[in-house]
Coordinates of C-alpha atoms and ligand atoms in Angstrom, one line a residue:
M1 CA 86.5 88.8 108.5
A2 CA 90.1 88.2 108.7
Q3 CA 91.1 85.8 111.4
I4 CA 93.9 87.1 113.9
V5 CA 95.8 84.0 115.1
G6 CA 97.9 86.0 117.3
G7 CA 100.8 88.0 118.3
L8 CA 104.5 87.8 117.9
A9 CA 107.3 89.9 119.3
T10 CA 111.2 89.9 119.2
S11 CA 114.2 92.1 119.8
H12 CA 115.7 93.1 116.4
I13 CA 119.5 93.4 116.8
P14 CA 121.6 93.6 113.6
A15 CA 124.2 91.4 114.9
I16 CA 121.5 88.7 114.7
G17 CA 121.7 88.9 111.0
N18 CA 125.3 88.1 110.9
A19 CA 125.1 85.2 113.3
I20 CA 122.3 83.7 111.1
A21 CA 124.4 84.3 107.8
R22 CA 127.3 82.6 109.5
G23 CA 125.3 79.8 111.2
K24 CA 126.2 80.7 114.6
Q25 CA 122.8 79.7 116.3
Q26 CA 124.5 76.7 118.3
E27 CA 127.6 78.8 119.6
P28 CA 127.6 79.4 123.4
Y29 CA 127.1 83.2 123.0
W30 CA 124.1 82.7 120.5
K31 CA 122.3 79.5 121.7
P32 CA 120.6 81.0 124.9
F33 CA 119.1 83.6 122.4
F34 CA 118.2 81.1 119.5
D35 CA 116.6 78.4 121.9
G36 CA 113.6 81.0 122.5
F37 CA 112.4 80.5 119.2
P38 CA 111.5 76.7 118.5
P39 CA 108.2 76.4 120.5
I40 CA 107.2 79.4 118.4
H41 CA 108.2 77.8 115.2
A42 CA 106.1 74.8 116.1
W43 CA 103.0 77.2 116.8
L44 CA 103.4 78.9 113.5
R45 CA 103.5 75.7 111.8
Q46 CA 100.0 74.9 113.2
V47 CA 98.4 78.2 112.7
Q48 CA 100.0 79.5 109.5
P49 CA 99.5 83.1 109.3
E50 CA 99.2 84.3 105.8
V51 CA 99.7 88.0 106.5
V52 CA 101.6 89.8 109.1
V53 CA 101.0 93.4 110.2
V54 CA 104.4 94.3 111.7
F55 CA 104.9 97.4 114.1
Y56 CA 108.6 98.4 113.8
N57 CA 110.8 101.4 114.1
D58 CA 112.9 102.7 111.4
H59 CA 116.3 103.5 112.2
G60 CA 117.3 106.3 109.6
L61 CA 117.0 104.1 106.6
N62 CA 113.6 105.0 105.2
F63 CA 113.3 108.3 107.2
F64 CA 116.0 110.4 108.6
L65 CA 115.9 113.2 111.2
D66 CA 115.0 115.7 108.5
K67 CA 111.6 114.1 107.9
L68 CA 110.4 111.6 110.4
P69 CA 106.9 110.7 110.7
A70 CA 105.4 109.7 113.9
F71 CA 103.4 106.7 112.1
A72 CA 103.9 105.4 108.5
V73 CA 102.0 102.7 107.0
G74 CA 103.6 100.6 104.2
A75 CA 101.4 100.3 101.0
A76 CA 103.7 98.5 98.6
A77 CA 103.6 95.5 96.8
E78 CA 107.1 94.4 98.2
Y79 CA 109.5 95.8 100.5
R80 CA 113.3 95.8 100.1
H81 CA 115.8 95.4 102.6
A82 CA 118.6 97.9 102.0
D83 CA 122.2 98.4 103.6
E84 CA 121.8 100.7 106.6
G85 CA 125.5 100.6 107.6
W86 CA 125.7 97.7 109.9
G87 CA 127.2 95.4 107.2
I88 CA 124.7 92.9 107.8
P89 CA 123.6 90.7 104.6
T90 CA 120.9 92.0 102.5
T91 CA 117.7 89.5 102.8
A92 CA 115.3 89.0 99.9
P93 CA 112.2 91.3 99.7
L94 CA 109.4 90.7 101.7
A95 CA 106.0 90.5 100.0
G96 CA 103.5 93.3 100.8
C97 CA 99.9 93.0 101.0
P98 CA 98.4 96.4 99.6
E99 CA 94.9 95.6 99.9
L100 CA 95.2 95.1 103.7
S101 CA 97.4 98.4 103.8
W102 CA 94.8 100.4 102.1
H103 CA 91.8 98.9 104.5
L104 CA 94.2 99.7 107.4
V105 CA 94.8 103.1 106.2
E106 CA 91.3 104.1 105.5
Q107 CA 90.2 102.7 108.9
L108 CA 93.1 104.4 110.9
T109 CA 92.2 107.8 109.4
A110 CA 88.5 107.3 110.0
A111 CA 89.6 106.9 113.5
E112 CA 91.7 110.3 113.6
F113 CA 95.2 108.9 112.9
D114 CA 97.0 111.2 110.4
L115 CA 99.3 109.0 108.6
T116 CA 102.0 108.9 106.2
V117 CA 101.3 106.4 103.7
C118 CA 104.4 104.9 101.9
Q119 CA 103.7 103.2 98.3
E120 CA 107.4 102.6 98.3
M121 CA 109.2 101.8 101.5
Q122 CA 112.7 100.3 102.2
V123 CA 112.9 98.2 105.5
D124 CA 115.7 97.8 107.8
H125 CA 116.8 95.2 110.3
A126 CA 113.8 96.0 112.6
C127 CA 111.5 94.4 109.9
T128 CA 113.7 91.8 108.3
I129 CA 115.4 90.1 111.1
P130 CA 112.3 89.0 113.0
F131 CA 111.1 87.3 109.8
Q132 CA 114.5 85.4 109.8
L133 CA 114.0 84.4 113.3
F134 CA 110.3 83.5 113.2
W135 CA 110.5 81.6 109.7
P136 CA 114.3 80.3 109.6
D137 CA 113.7 77.6 107.1
Q138 CA 111.6 79.6 104.6
Q139 CA 113.4 82.4 103.1
P140 CA 111.7 84.8 102.4
A141 CA 109.1 84.0 105.1
P142 CA 105.9 82.8 103.3
V143 CA 103.7 85.6 104.4
Q144 CA 102.5 89.1 102.9
I145 CA 103.4 91.9 105.3
V146 CA 101.9 95.4 106.2
P147 CA 104.9 97.3 108.0
I148 CA 103.8 100.2 110.2
H149 CA 106.6 102.4 111.4
I150 CA 106.4 104.2 114.9
N151 CA 108.9 106.9 115.6
T152 CA 111.3 106.0 118.4
V153 CA 114.4 108.0 117.1
Q154 CA 113.4 111.7 117.4
F155 CA 111.9 113.1 120.4
P156 CA 109.0 113.7 121.3
L157 CA 107.9 110.3 120.6
P158 CA 104.2 109.4 120.2
T159 CA 102.9 108.6 123.8
A160 CA 102.5 105.0 124.9
R161 CA 98.8 105.9 125.3
R162 CA 98.6 107.0 121.7
V163 CA 100.6 103.9 120.4
Y164 CA 98.1 101.6 122.3
E165 CA 95.3 103.3 120.8
L166 CA 96.8 102.7 117.2
G167 CA 97.4 99.1 118.1
R168 CA 93.7 98.8 119.2
V169 CA 92.5 100.5 115.9
V170 CA 94.5 98.1 113.8
G171 CA 93.0 95.2 115.7
R172 CA 89.5 96.5 115.1
A173 CA 90.1 97.1 111.6
L174 CA 91.6 93.5 111.1
G175 CA 88.0 92.5 112.3
R176 CA 86.4 94.3 109.7
W177 CA 88.6 93.3 106.8
D178 CA 86.4 91.5 104.4
D179 CA 88.9 88.7 103.7
A180 CA 89.3 85.3 105.1
R181 CA 93.1 85.2 105.4
R182 CA 94.8 84.3 108.7
V183 CA 96.5 87.2 110.4
A184 CA 99.3 87.7 112.9
V185 CA 100.5 90.8 114.5
M186 CA 104.1 91.5 115.4
G187 CA 106.1 94.2 117.2
T188 CA 109.9 94.3 117.0
G189 CA 112.4 96.1 119.2
G190 CA 113.4 96.6 122.9
L191 CA 113.5 95.2 125.3
S192 CA 115.8 97.6 127.7
H193 CA 118.9 98.8 125.8
Q194 CA 120.8 102.0 125.4
L195 CA 123.4 102.4 122.5
E196 CA 124.8 106.0 123.4
G197 CA 125.7 108.4 125.9
E198 CA 126.6 108.2 129.4
R199 CA 124.2 105.1 130.1
A200 CA 125.6 103.2 127.1
G201 CA 124.8 99.5 128.1
F202 CA 122.2 100.3 130.3
I203 CA 119.7 97.2 130.9
N204 CA 116.8 97.0 133.3
K205 CA 115.9 93.4 134.1
R206 CA 113.3 94.2 136.7
F207 CA 111.4 96.6 134.4
D208 CA 111.6 94.2 131.3
L209 CA 110.2 91.3 133.3
Q210 CA 107.3 93.4 134.5
F211 CA 106.6 94.5 131.0
L212 CA 106.8 91.0 129.7
Q213 CA 104.4 90.0 132.4
S214 CA 102.0 92.9 131.6
M215 CA 101.8 91.4 128.0
E216 CA 100.0 88.4 129.4
T217 CA 97.8 89.8 132.0
N218 CA 97.7 93.7 132.0
P219 CA 98.2 95.1 128.4
Q220 CA 97.7 98.7 129.3
W221 CA 100.3 98.8 132.2
A222 CA 103.0 100.5 130.0
T223 CA 100.5 103.3 129.0
Q224 CA 101.2 105.0 132.4
F225 CA 104.6 106.0 131.3
S226 CA 105.6 109.1 129.3
D227 CA 108.5 108.9 126.5
R228 CA 111.0 110.2 129.1
E229 CA 110.0 107.9 131.9
L230 CA 110.3 105.2 129.2
V231 CA 113.8 106.2 128.7
E232 CA 114.7 106.2 132.1
L233 CA 113.2 102.8 132.5
A234 CA 114.4 100.9 129.6
G235 CA 117.0 103.3 127.9
T236 CA 117.0 105.4 124.8
Q237 CA 116.5 102.3 122.3
G238 CA 114.3 100.4 125.0
V239 CA 111.5 102.8 124.0
E240 CA 111.2 100.4 121.0
L241 CA 109.1 98.4 123.6
L242 CA 106.1 100.7 122.2
M243 CA 106.1 98.2 119.1
W244 CA 105.1 95.5 121.6
L245 CA 102.5 97.5 123.1
A246 CA 100.8 98.2 119.7
M247 CA 101.1 94.6 119.1
R248 CA 99.3 93.6 122.2
A249 CA 96.7 96.4 121.9
A250 CA 95.7 95.0 118.4
L251 CA 94.9 91.5 120.2
T252 CA 92.7 93.0 122.6
E253 CA 90.2 93.8 119.7
A254 CA 90.5 90.0 118.8
G255 CA 88.9 87.1 120.4
S256 CA 88.1 86.7 124.1
G257 CA 91.7 86.9 125.4
V258 CA 95.3 85.4 124.8
R259 CA 96.9 82.2 125.9
L260 CA 100.8 82.2 126.1
V261 CA 102.5 80.1 123.7
H262 CA 105.9 81.1 124.6
R263 CA 108.3 83.8 126.1
H264 CA 111.9 84.0 126.5
Y265 CA 114.2 86.4 128.1
H266 CA 118.0 86.6 127.8
I267 CA 120.6 89.1 128.5
P268 CA 122.7 90.4 126.6
I269 CA 122.8 90.2 122.9
S270 CA 125.2 92.9 121.7
N271 CA 123.9 95.8 123.8
T272 CA 120.5 94.5 124.4
A273 CA 118.3 92.7 127.0
T274 CA 116.3 90.3 124.5
G275 CA 112.8 89.4 124.7
V276 CA 110.7 86.8 122.6
L277 CA 107.1 86.3 122.9
A278 CA 104.1 84.6 121.0
L279 CA 100.5 84.9 122.3
E280 CA 97.5 83.0 120.7
V281 CA 94.2 84.6 120.4
L282 CA 91.4 82.6 122.1
P283 CA 88.1 82.4 120.2
Ligands
DHB301 C1 121.2 97.1 118.8 C2 120.0 97.0 119.2 C3 118.9 97.7 118.2 O1 117.7 97.6 118.7 C4 119.4 98.2 117.2 O2 118.3 98.8 116.4 C5 120.6 98.3 116.8 C6 121.5 97.7 117.6 C7 122.4 96.5 119.5 O3 122.1 96.1 120.7 O4 123.5 96.3 119.0
FE302 FE1 116.6 99.0 117.2

């Protein structure tokens, strides 16, 4: 049985890739964001996850509007970062964990999720930047990953309720994995932001803080909202918070509860209200 050590979540803005490449972490604009991470680095040094299941949303790199699965699971030996048009430096490939990928595909399919399985999969900033943020001194991050894409680009989106169920089944499947490795579950994206249209620049601090609190004390809270309600509350790209929801749902299937390791909220980086979170699973 795998050991689920905890959950991680962070915003995933392309500009962070440039800030890291240019060593801007201590500059006044960037410092309040990067200051959210050191307590989580200390925790990761302690718990040392070996495998990370990462819920992220592809932004048109691996899938485009012509063919866009609701859920896609990576089952590759490595995941290459490709240039998606933001001009950020391409980082080294992340190692895959095909044996866990196939276990999750089997368990999710048995639980009636109809998946797209990707034995080749390129990953964009939403998958790569979080690993730069959480393991800044070790690149590529010293973990194997299983990326799970959730559509937040083309409407209608999978419902929050369905995303929660996806996360729950992943958590349960990890408990049934016949392997002793330490696993962390990650969600990337959010919090409130909108990149285009009349409401470009939209941020909703009140909602974000409620959502962050729900991650600790009321994980199902966000499942009450439809995709359109989430757009209204969090913005067209703020719906990426669905990734956090999947991560948190997975933790409900591990241990007796969660302990807050650290959380951080800062407005803005680029167009986004940023959130960072680490939760430890209690035995
Ligand atoms: C920004 C935020 C995102 O989530 C993203 O995928 C791209 C850009 C931004 O705020 O610039
Ligand atoms: Fe995004």
